[in-house]
Short mmCIF file of C-alpha atoms and ligand atoms in Angstrom, two decimals:
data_model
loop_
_atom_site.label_atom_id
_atom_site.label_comp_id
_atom_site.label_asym_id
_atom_site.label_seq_id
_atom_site.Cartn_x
_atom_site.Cartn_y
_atom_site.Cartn_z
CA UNK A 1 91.61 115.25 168.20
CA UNK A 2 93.79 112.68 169.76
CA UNK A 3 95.65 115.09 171.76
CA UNK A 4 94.71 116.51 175.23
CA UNK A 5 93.56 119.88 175.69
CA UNK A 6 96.25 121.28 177.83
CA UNK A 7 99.02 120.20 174.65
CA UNK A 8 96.88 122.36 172.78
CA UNK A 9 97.07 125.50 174.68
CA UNK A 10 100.79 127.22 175.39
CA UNK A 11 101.03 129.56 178.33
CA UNK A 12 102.40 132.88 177.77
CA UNK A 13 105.56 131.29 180.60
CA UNK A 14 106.13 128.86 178.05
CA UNK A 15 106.17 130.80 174.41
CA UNK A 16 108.20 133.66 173.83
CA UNK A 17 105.66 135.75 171.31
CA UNK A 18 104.78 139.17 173.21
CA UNK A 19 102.44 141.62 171.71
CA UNK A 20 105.08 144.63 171.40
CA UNK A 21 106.13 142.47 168.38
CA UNK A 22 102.55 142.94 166.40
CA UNK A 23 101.82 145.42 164.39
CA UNK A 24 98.80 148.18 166.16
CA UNK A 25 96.89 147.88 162.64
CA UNK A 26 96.62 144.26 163.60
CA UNK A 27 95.76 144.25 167.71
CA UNK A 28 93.10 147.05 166.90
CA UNK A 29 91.06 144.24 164.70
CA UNK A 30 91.65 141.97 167.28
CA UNK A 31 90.66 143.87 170.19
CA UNK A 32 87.60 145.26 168.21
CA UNK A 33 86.79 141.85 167.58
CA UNK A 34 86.64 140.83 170.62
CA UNK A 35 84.79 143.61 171.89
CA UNK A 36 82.05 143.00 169.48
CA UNK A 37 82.26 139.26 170.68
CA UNK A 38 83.70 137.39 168.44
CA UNK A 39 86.53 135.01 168.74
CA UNK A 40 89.83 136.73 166.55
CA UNK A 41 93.16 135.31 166.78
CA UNK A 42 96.71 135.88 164.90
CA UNK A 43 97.27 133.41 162.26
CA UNK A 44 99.73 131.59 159.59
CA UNK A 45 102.45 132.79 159.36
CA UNK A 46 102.98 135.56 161.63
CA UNK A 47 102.79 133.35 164.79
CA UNK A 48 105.43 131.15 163.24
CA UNK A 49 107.62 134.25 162.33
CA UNK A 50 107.20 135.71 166.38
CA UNK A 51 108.15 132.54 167.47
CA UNK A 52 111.32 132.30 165.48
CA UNK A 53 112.12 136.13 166.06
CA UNK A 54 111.59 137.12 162.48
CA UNK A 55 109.99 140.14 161.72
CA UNK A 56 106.60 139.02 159.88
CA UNK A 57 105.64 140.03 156.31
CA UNK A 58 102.05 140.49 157.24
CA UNK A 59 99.48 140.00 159.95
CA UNK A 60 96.91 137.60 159.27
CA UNK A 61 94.05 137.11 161.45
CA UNK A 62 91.14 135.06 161.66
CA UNK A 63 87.70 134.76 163.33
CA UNK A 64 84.38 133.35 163.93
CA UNK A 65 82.76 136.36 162.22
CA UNK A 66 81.93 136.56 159.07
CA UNK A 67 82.58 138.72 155.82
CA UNK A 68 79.40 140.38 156.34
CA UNK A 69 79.99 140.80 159.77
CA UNK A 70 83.37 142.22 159.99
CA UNK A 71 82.32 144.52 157.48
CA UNK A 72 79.63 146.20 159.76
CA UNK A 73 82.43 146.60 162.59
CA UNK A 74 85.38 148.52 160.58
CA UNK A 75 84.67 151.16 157.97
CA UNK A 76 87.49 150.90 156.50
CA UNK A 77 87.10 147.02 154.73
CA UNK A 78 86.72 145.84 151.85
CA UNK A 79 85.32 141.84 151.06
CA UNK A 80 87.69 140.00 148.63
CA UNK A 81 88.10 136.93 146.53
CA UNK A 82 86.11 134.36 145.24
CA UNK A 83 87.81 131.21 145.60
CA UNK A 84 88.42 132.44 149.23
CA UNK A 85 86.17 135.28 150.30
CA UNK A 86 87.77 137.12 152.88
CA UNK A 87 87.92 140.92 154.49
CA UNK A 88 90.85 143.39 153.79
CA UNK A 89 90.70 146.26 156.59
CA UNK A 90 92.75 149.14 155.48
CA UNK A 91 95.22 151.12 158.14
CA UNK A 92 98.24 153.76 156.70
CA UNK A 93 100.25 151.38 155.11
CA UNK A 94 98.96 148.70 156.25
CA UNK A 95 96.27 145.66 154.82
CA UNK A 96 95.07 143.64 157.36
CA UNK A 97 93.86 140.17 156.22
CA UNK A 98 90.52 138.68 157.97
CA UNK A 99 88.85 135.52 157.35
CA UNK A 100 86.67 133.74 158.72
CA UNK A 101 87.69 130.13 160.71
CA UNK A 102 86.55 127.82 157.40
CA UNK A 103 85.62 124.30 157.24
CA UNK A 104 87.29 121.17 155.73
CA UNK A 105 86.77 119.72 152.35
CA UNK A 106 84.85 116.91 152.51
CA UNK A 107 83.20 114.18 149.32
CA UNK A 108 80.26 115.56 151.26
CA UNK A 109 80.00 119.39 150.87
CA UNK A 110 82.60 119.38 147.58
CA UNK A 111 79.80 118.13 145.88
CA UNK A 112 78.43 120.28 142.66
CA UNK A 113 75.41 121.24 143.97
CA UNK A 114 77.06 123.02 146.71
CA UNK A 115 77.96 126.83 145.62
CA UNK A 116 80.40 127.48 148.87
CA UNK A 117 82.67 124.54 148.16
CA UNK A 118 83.70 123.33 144.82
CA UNK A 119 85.94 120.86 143.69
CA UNK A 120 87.04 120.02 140.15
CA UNK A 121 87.05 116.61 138.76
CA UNK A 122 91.01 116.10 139.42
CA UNK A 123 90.51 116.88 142.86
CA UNK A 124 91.49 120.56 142.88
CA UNK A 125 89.74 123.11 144.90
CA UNK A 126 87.77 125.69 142.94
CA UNK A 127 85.90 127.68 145.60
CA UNK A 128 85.88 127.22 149.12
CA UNK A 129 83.95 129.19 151.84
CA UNK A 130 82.38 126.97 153.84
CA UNK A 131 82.69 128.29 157.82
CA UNK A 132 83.74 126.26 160.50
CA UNK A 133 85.46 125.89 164.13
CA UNK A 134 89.29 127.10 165.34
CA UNK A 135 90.60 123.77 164.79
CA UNK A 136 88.60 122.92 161.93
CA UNK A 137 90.12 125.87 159.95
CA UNK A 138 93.73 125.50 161.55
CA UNK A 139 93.40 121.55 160.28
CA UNK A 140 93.00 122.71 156.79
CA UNK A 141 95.84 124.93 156.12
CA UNK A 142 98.62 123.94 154.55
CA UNK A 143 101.73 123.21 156.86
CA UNK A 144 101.89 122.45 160.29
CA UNK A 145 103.96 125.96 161.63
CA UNK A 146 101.71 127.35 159.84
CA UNK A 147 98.21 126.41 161.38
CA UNK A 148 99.47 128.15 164.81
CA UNK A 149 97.10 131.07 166.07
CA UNK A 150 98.03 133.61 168.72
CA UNK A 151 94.96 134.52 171.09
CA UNK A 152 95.65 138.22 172.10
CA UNK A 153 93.16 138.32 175.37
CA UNK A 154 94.81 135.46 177.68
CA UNK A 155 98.31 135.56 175.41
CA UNK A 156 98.33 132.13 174.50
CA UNK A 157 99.35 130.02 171.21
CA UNK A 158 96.80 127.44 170.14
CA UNK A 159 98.19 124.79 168.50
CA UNK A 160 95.89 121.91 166.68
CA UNK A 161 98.55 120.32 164.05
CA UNK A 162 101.89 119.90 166.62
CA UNK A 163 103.18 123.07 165.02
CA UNK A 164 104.80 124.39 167.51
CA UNK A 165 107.06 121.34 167.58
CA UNK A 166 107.93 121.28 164.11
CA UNK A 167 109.14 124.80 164.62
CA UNK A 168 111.71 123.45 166.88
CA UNK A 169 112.25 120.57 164.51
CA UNK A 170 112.70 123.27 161.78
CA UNK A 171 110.31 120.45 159.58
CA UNK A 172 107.91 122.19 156.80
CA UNK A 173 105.01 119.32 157.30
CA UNK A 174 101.77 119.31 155.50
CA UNK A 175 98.62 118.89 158.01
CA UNK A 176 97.04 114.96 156.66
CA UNK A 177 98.34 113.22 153.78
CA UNK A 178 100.97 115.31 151.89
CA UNK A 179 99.32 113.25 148.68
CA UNK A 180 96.25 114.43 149.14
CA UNK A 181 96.87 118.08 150.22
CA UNK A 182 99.56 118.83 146.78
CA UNK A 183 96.65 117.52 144.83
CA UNK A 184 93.88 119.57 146.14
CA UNK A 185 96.49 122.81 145.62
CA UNK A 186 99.90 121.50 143.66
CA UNK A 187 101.28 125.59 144.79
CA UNK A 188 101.37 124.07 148.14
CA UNK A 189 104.52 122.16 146.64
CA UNK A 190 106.00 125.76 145.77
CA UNK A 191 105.20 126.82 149.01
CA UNK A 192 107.13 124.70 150.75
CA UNK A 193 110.25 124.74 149.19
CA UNK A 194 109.91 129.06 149.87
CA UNK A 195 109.75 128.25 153.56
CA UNK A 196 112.45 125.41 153.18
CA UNK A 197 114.92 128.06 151.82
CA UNK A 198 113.97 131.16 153.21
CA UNK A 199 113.35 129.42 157.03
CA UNK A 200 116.47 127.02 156.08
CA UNK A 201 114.10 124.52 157.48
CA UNK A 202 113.99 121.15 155.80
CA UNK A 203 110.64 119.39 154.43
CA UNK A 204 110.10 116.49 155.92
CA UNK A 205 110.98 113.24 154.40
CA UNK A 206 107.03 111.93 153.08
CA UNK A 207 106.55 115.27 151.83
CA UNK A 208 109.26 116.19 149.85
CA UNK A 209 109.34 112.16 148.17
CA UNK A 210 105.36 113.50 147.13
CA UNK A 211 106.87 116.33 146.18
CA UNK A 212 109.26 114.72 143.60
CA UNK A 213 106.28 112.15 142.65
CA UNK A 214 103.90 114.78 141.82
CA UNK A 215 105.80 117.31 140.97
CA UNK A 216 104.08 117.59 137.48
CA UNK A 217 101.03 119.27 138.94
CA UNK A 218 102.50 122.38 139.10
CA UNK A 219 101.48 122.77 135.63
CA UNK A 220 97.19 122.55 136.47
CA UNK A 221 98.16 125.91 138.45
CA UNK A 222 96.60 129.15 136.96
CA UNK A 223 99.23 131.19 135.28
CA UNK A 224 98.64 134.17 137.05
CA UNK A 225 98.45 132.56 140.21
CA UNK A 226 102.05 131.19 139.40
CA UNK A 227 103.50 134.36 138.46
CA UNK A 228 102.38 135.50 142.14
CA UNK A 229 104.13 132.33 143.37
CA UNK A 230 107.44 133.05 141.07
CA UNK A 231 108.02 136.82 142.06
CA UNK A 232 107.75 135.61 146.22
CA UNK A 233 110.42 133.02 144.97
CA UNK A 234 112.71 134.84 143.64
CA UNK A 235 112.63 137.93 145.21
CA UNK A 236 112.47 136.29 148.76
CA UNK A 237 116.39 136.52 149.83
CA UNK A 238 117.04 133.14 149.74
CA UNK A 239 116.71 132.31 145.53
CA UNK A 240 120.10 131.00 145.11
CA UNK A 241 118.75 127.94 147.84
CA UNK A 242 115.55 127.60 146.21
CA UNK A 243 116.32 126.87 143.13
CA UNK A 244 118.38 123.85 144.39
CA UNK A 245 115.80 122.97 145.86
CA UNK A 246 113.14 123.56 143.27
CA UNK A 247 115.78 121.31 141.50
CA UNK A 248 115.57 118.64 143.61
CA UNK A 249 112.21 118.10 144.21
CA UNK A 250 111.67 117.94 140.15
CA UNK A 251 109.42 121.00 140.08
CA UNK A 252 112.07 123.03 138.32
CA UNK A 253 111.63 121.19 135.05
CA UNK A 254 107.43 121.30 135.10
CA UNK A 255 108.51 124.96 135.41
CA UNK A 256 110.88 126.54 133.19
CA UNK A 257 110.17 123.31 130.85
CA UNK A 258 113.00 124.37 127.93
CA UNK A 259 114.60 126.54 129.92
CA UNK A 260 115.59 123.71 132.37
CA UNK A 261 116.87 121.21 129.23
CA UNK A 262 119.45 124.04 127.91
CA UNK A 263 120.75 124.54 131.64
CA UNK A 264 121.41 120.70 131.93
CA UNK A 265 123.01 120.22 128.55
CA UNK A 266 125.83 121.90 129.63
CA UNK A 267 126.82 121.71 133.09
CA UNK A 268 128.94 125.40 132.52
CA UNK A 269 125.40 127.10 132.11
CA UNK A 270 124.75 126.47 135.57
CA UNK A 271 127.49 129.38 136.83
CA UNK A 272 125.26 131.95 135.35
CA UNK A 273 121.78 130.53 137.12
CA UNK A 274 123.93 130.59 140.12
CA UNK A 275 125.76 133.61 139.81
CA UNK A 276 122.77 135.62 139.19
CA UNK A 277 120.40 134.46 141.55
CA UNK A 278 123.51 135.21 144.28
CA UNK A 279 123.26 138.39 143.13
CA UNK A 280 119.89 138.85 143.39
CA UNK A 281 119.91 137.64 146.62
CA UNK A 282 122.37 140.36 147.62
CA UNK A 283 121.00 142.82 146.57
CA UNK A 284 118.00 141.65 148.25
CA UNK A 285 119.36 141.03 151.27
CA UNK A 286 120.74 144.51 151.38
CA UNK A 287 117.52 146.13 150.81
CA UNK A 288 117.74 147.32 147.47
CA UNK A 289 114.28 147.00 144.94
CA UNK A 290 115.11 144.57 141.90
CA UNK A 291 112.01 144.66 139.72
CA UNK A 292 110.82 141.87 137.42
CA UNK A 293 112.29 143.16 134.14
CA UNK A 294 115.85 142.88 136.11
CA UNK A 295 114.95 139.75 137.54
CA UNK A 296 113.73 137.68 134.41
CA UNK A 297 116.65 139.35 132.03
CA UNK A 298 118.89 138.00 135.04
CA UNK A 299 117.23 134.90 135.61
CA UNK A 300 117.21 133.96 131.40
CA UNK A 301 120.04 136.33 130.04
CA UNK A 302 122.22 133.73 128.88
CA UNK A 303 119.93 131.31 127.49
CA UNK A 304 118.84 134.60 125.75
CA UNK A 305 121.95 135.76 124.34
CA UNK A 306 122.48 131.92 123.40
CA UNK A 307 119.71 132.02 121.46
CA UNK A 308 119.74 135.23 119.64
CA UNK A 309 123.76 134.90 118.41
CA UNK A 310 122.26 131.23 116.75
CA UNK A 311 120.03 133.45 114.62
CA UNK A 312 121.91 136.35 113.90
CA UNK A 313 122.29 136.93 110.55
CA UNK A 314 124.93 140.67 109.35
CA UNK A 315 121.96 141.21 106.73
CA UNK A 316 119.36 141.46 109.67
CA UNK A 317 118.08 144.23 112.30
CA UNK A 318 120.07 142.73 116.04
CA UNK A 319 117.49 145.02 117.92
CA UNK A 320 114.49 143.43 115.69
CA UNK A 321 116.29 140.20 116.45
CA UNK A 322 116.95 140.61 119.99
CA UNK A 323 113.40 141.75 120.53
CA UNK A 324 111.62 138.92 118.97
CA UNK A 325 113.99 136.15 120.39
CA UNK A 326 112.88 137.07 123.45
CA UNK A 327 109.37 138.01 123.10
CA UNK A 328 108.70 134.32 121.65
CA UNK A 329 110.65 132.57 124.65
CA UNK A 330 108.72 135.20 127.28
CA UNK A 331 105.37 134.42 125.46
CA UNK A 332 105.68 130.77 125.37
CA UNK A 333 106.11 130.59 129.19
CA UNK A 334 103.12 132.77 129.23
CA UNK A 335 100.47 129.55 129.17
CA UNK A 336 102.32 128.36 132.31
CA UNK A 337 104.04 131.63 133.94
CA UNK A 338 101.79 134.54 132.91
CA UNK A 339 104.13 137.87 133.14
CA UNK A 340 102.51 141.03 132.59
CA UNK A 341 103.53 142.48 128.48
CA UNK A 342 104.82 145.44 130.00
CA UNK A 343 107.42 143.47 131.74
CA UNK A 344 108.29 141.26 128.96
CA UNK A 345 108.72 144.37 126.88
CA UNK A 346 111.06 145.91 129.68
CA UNK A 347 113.28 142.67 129.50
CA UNK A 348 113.59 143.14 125.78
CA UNK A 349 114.51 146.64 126.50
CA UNK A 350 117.53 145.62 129.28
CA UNK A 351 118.74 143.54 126.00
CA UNK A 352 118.61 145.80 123.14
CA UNK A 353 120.32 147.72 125.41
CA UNK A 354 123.29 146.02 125.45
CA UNK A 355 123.68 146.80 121.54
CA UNK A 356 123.42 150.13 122.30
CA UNK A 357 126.15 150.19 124.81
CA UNK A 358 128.58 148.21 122.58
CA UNK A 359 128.25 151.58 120.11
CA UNK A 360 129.67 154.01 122.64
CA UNK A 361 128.41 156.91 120.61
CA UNK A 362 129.61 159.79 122.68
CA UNK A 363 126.64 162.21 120.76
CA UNK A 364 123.86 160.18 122.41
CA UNK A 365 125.63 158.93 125.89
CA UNK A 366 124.19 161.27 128.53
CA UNK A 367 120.90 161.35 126.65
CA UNK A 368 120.86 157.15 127.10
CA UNK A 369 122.14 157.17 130.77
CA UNK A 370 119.25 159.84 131.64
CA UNK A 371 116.94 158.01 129.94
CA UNK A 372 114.40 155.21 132.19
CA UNK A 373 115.87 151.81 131.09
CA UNK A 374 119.35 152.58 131.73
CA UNK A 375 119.47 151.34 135.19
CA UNK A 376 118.63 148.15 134.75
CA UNK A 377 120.54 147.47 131.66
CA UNK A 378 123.58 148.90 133.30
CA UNK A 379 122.69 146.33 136.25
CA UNK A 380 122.57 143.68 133.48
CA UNK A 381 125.79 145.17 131.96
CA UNK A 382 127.71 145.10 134.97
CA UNK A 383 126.75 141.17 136.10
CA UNK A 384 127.07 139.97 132.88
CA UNK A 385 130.88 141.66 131.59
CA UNK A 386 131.49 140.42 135.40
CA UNK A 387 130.39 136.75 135.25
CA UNK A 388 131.70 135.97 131.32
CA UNK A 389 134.56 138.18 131.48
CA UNK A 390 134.05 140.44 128.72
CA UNK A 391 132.86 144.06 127.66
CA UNK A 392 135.93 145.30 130.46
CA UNK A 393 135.98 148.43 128.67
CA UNK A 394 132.11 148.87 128.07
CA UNK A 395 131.65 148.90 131.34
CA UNK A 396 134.22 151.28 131.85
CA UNK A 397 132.87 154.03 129.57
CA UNK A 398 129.37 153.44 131.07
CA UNK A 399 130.25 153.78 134.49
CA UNK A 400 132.31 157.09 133.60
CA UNK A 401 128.99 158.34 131.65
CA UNK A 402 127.21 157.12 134.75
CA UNK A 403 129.22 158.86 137.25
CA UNK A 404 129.42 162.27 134.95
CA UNK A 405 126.00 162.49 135.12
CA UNK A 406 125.31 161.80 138.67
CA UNK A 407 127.90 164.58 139.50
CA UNK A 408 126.49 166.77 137.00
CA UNK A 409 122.55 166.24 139.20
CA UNK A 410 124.03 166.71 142.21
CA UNK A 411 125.99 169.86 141.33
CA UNK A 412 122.34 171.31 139.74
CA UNK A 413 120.71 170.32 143.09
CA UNK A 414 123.53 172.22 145.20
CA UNK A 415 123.20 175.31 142.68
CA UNK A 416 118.92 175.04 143.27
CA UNK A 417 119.84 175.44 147.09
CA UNK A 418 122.38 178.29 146.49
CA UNK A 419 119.67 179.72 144.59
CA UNK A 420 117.20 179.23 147.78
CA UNK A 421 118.87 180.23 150.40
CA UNK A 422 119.83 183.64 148.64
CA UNK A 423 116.20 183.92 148.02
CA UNK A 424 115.91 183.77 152.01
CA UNK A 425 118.61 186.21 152.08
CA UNK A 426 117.04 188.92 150.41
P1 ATP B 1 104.65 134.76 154.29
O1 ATP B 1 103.58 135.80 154.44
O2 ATP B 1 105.81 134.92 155.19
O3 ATP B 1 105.01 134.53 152.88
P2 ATP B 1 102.62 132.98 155.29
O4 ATP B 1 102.73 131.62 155.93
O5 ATP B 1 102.03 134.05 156.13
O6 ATP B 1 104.04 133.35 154.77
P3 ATP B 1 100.59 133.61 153.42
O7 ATP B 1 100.61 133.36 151.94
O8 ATP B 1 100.61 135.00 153.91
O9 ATP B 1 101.79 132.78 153.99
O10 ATP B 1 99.31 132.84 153.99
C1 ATP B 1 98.87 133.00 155.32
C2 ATP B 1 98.44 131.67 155.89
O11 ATP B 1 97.34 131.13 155.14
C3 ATP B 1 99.50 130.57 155.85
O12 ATP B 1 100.37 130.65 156.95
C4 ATP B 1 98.66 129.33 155.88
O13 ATP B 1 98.20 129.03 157.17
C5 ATP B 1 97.45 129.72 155.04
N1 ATP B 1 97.64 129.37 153.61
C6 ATP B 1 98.15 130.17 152.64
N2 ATP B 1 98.16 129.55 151.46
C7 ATP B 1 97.64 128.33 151.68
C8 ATP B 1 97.36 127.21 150.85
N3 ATP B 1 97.66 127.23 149.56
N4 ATP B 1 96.81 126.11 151.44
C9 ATP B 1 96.49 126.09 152.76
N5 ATP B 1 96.73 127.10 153.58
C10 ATP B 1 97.29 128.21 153.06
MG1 MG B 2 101.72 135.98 155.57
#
């Protein structure tokens, strides 16, 4: 390392991260860790969240003992993954993620004989549990604010890739040569244009021009590993930004390939993209749960409804229709984007829906609004008589079922407690 020692070390004077701000799940392992005599320190992305005052998603910690050996030390673990083998020690509520400090990639140990590092031909990294030192495993993750590690016993940061810089800077950096690191994992590239938009940092300059260069890698990533990726996308808070972004940096198109060339035909289809993913975002933001179905009937719902008026035909089923329309467009993402059949069949349900809704078939009303899809097709109903300006009095009827009903639960819950508290009575 070029840089001196002392750079490398922050005080507790001159950082503001305090341990009140860490979860007690998390300073047990630490401080058990240490006991034992091991190194352990916080990692990723929760030092860079404390730093910036943002309550973390998870603590991450890492240490110079191993799988095995943290195993031995808490009960309550569990060893995990393949590609990355790593410990999961279970609190209420809480997963606490330990790995051990690993080593870099090198021609060297990548090679085929070697079954703790793997490397496929194109460069991408198969397996990879090869242990080595604090700053060789801070060196090898992906950006720099993210390779910062909190040391619990002296309260210090330790900072090997100029993180802690970059945070001021509000840069997302890779650690080396942004060419090399997309290649070896191309979700990197998703990665950070989440922390771009939901840090409203920028990526810096070299990285995002890679970005846009090799931005058709995207597609070598496993499909379930990108539906992973997709769902913290969208559902981060911040999905209205990242899709610019995604936009931008040309990984939008190696994405939602067809999807992408209908929105650009028309420059009008945009206000729907937009419109929803504001919406998702606040209802995000306000801490409500949007699930998948919601998200990818949102997300596709006009290039759906596009598609299945082109094909209707009087003579044929609309729910049939409707279904199939967007089973095939679901399914043919599927190679690149693979969502679960029970959601793609719940999106089909928020649509065939809609049919339903259009009939306003007083017999079967409160039966429909009681029944488990209606939420989320109401949701859809709602946004979409909102955003193209139709179905004014749809909506109306639905909301009056809607609020019928909901007065008709609650007056059956105050009768139950009439009913229990003359119970007491007697
Ligand atoms: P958040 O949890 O807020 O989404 P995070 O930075 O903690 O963000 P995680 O996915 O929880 O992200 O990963 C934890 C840490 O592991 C990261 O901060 C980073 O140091 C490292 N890491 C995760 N994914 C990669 C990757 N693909 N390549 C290199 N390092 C990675
Ligand atoms: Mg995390």
């Amino acid at each position: 390392m070029s840089n001196p020692l002392s750079s490398i070390i922050i005080n507790r004077d001159d950082h503001c991260v305090s341990r009140k701000n860490i979860s007690s799940a998390a300073l047990k392992v630490l401080y058990r860790l240490h006991d034992k005599g091991f190194k352990a320190y916080l990692a990723g992305g929760a030092v860079r969240d404390l730093i910036l005052n943002i309550q973390p998603n998870d603590f991450d910690i890492v240490t110079n003992a191993t799988p095995l050996e943290i195993k031995k030390i808490f009960k309550n673990c569990r060893i995990v993954g393949r590609r990355f083998t790593l410990a999961h020690i279970f609190f209420k509520g809480e997963i606490i993620e330990t790995s051990t400090f690993r080593a870099p990639i090198t021609k060297k140990n990548s090679n085929k004989k070697n079954t703790q590092i793997m490397t496929a031909n194109d460069g991408l990294v198969v397996r990879d549990n090869l242990f080595g030192t604090p700053e060789e495993d801070a060196l090898r993750r992906d950006f720099t604010v993210n390779a910062l590690f909190y040391d619990p016993i002296n309260f210090t940061i330790i900072d090997y890739a100029n993180g802690l810089n970059d945070v001021k800077l509000k840069k997302i950096k890779t650690i080396g040569s942004p060419q090399r690191r997309f290649i070896e994992d191309p979700v990197r590239m998703i990665r950070a244009v989440r922390f771009a938009s939901t840090l409203s940092f920028n990526i810096d300059k070299k990285d995002f021009h890679t970005i846009k260069k090799n931005a058709y890698l995207i597609q070598n990533v496993s499909s379930s590993r990108m539906y992973d990726e997709m769902q913290k996308l969208f559902f981060s808070g911040s999905s209205n930004e990242m899709y610019k972004i995604l936009e931008e940096s040309n990984l939008l198109k190696y994405i939602f390939v067809d999807f992408y060339k209908w929105v650009n035909e028309d420059s009008k289809r945009l206000n729907w993209i937009n419109s929803s993913l504001n919406q998702l975002d606040k209802w995000i933001n306000a801490g409500l749960k949007v699930d998948a179905p919601l998200l990818f009937a949102l997300i596709f719902g006009e290039y759906h409804e596009t598609m299945i008026e082109k094909k209707i035909d009087n003579n044929k089923n609309t729910f049939d229709l409707t279904r199939r329309v967007i089973n095939d467009h679901l399914n043919s993402i599927c190679s690149q984007i693979r969502i679960p059949k029970t959601i793609i069949y719940q999106v089909c349900d928020i649509m065939t829906y809609q049919i339903r809704f259009k009939k306003m078939n007083p017999k079967q009303s409160s039966r429909i609004a009681q029944s488990t899809g209606f939420i989320n097709a109401f949701l859809y109903l709602k946004f979409s008589s909102k955003i193209l300006l139709r179905n004014e009095n749809v909506l109306y009827y639905w909301q009056e079922i809607r609020n019928d009903n909901s007065l008709k639960t609650t007056s059956k819950k105050i009768g139950s407690q009439k009913r229990i508290t003359k119970r007491f009575k007697k």
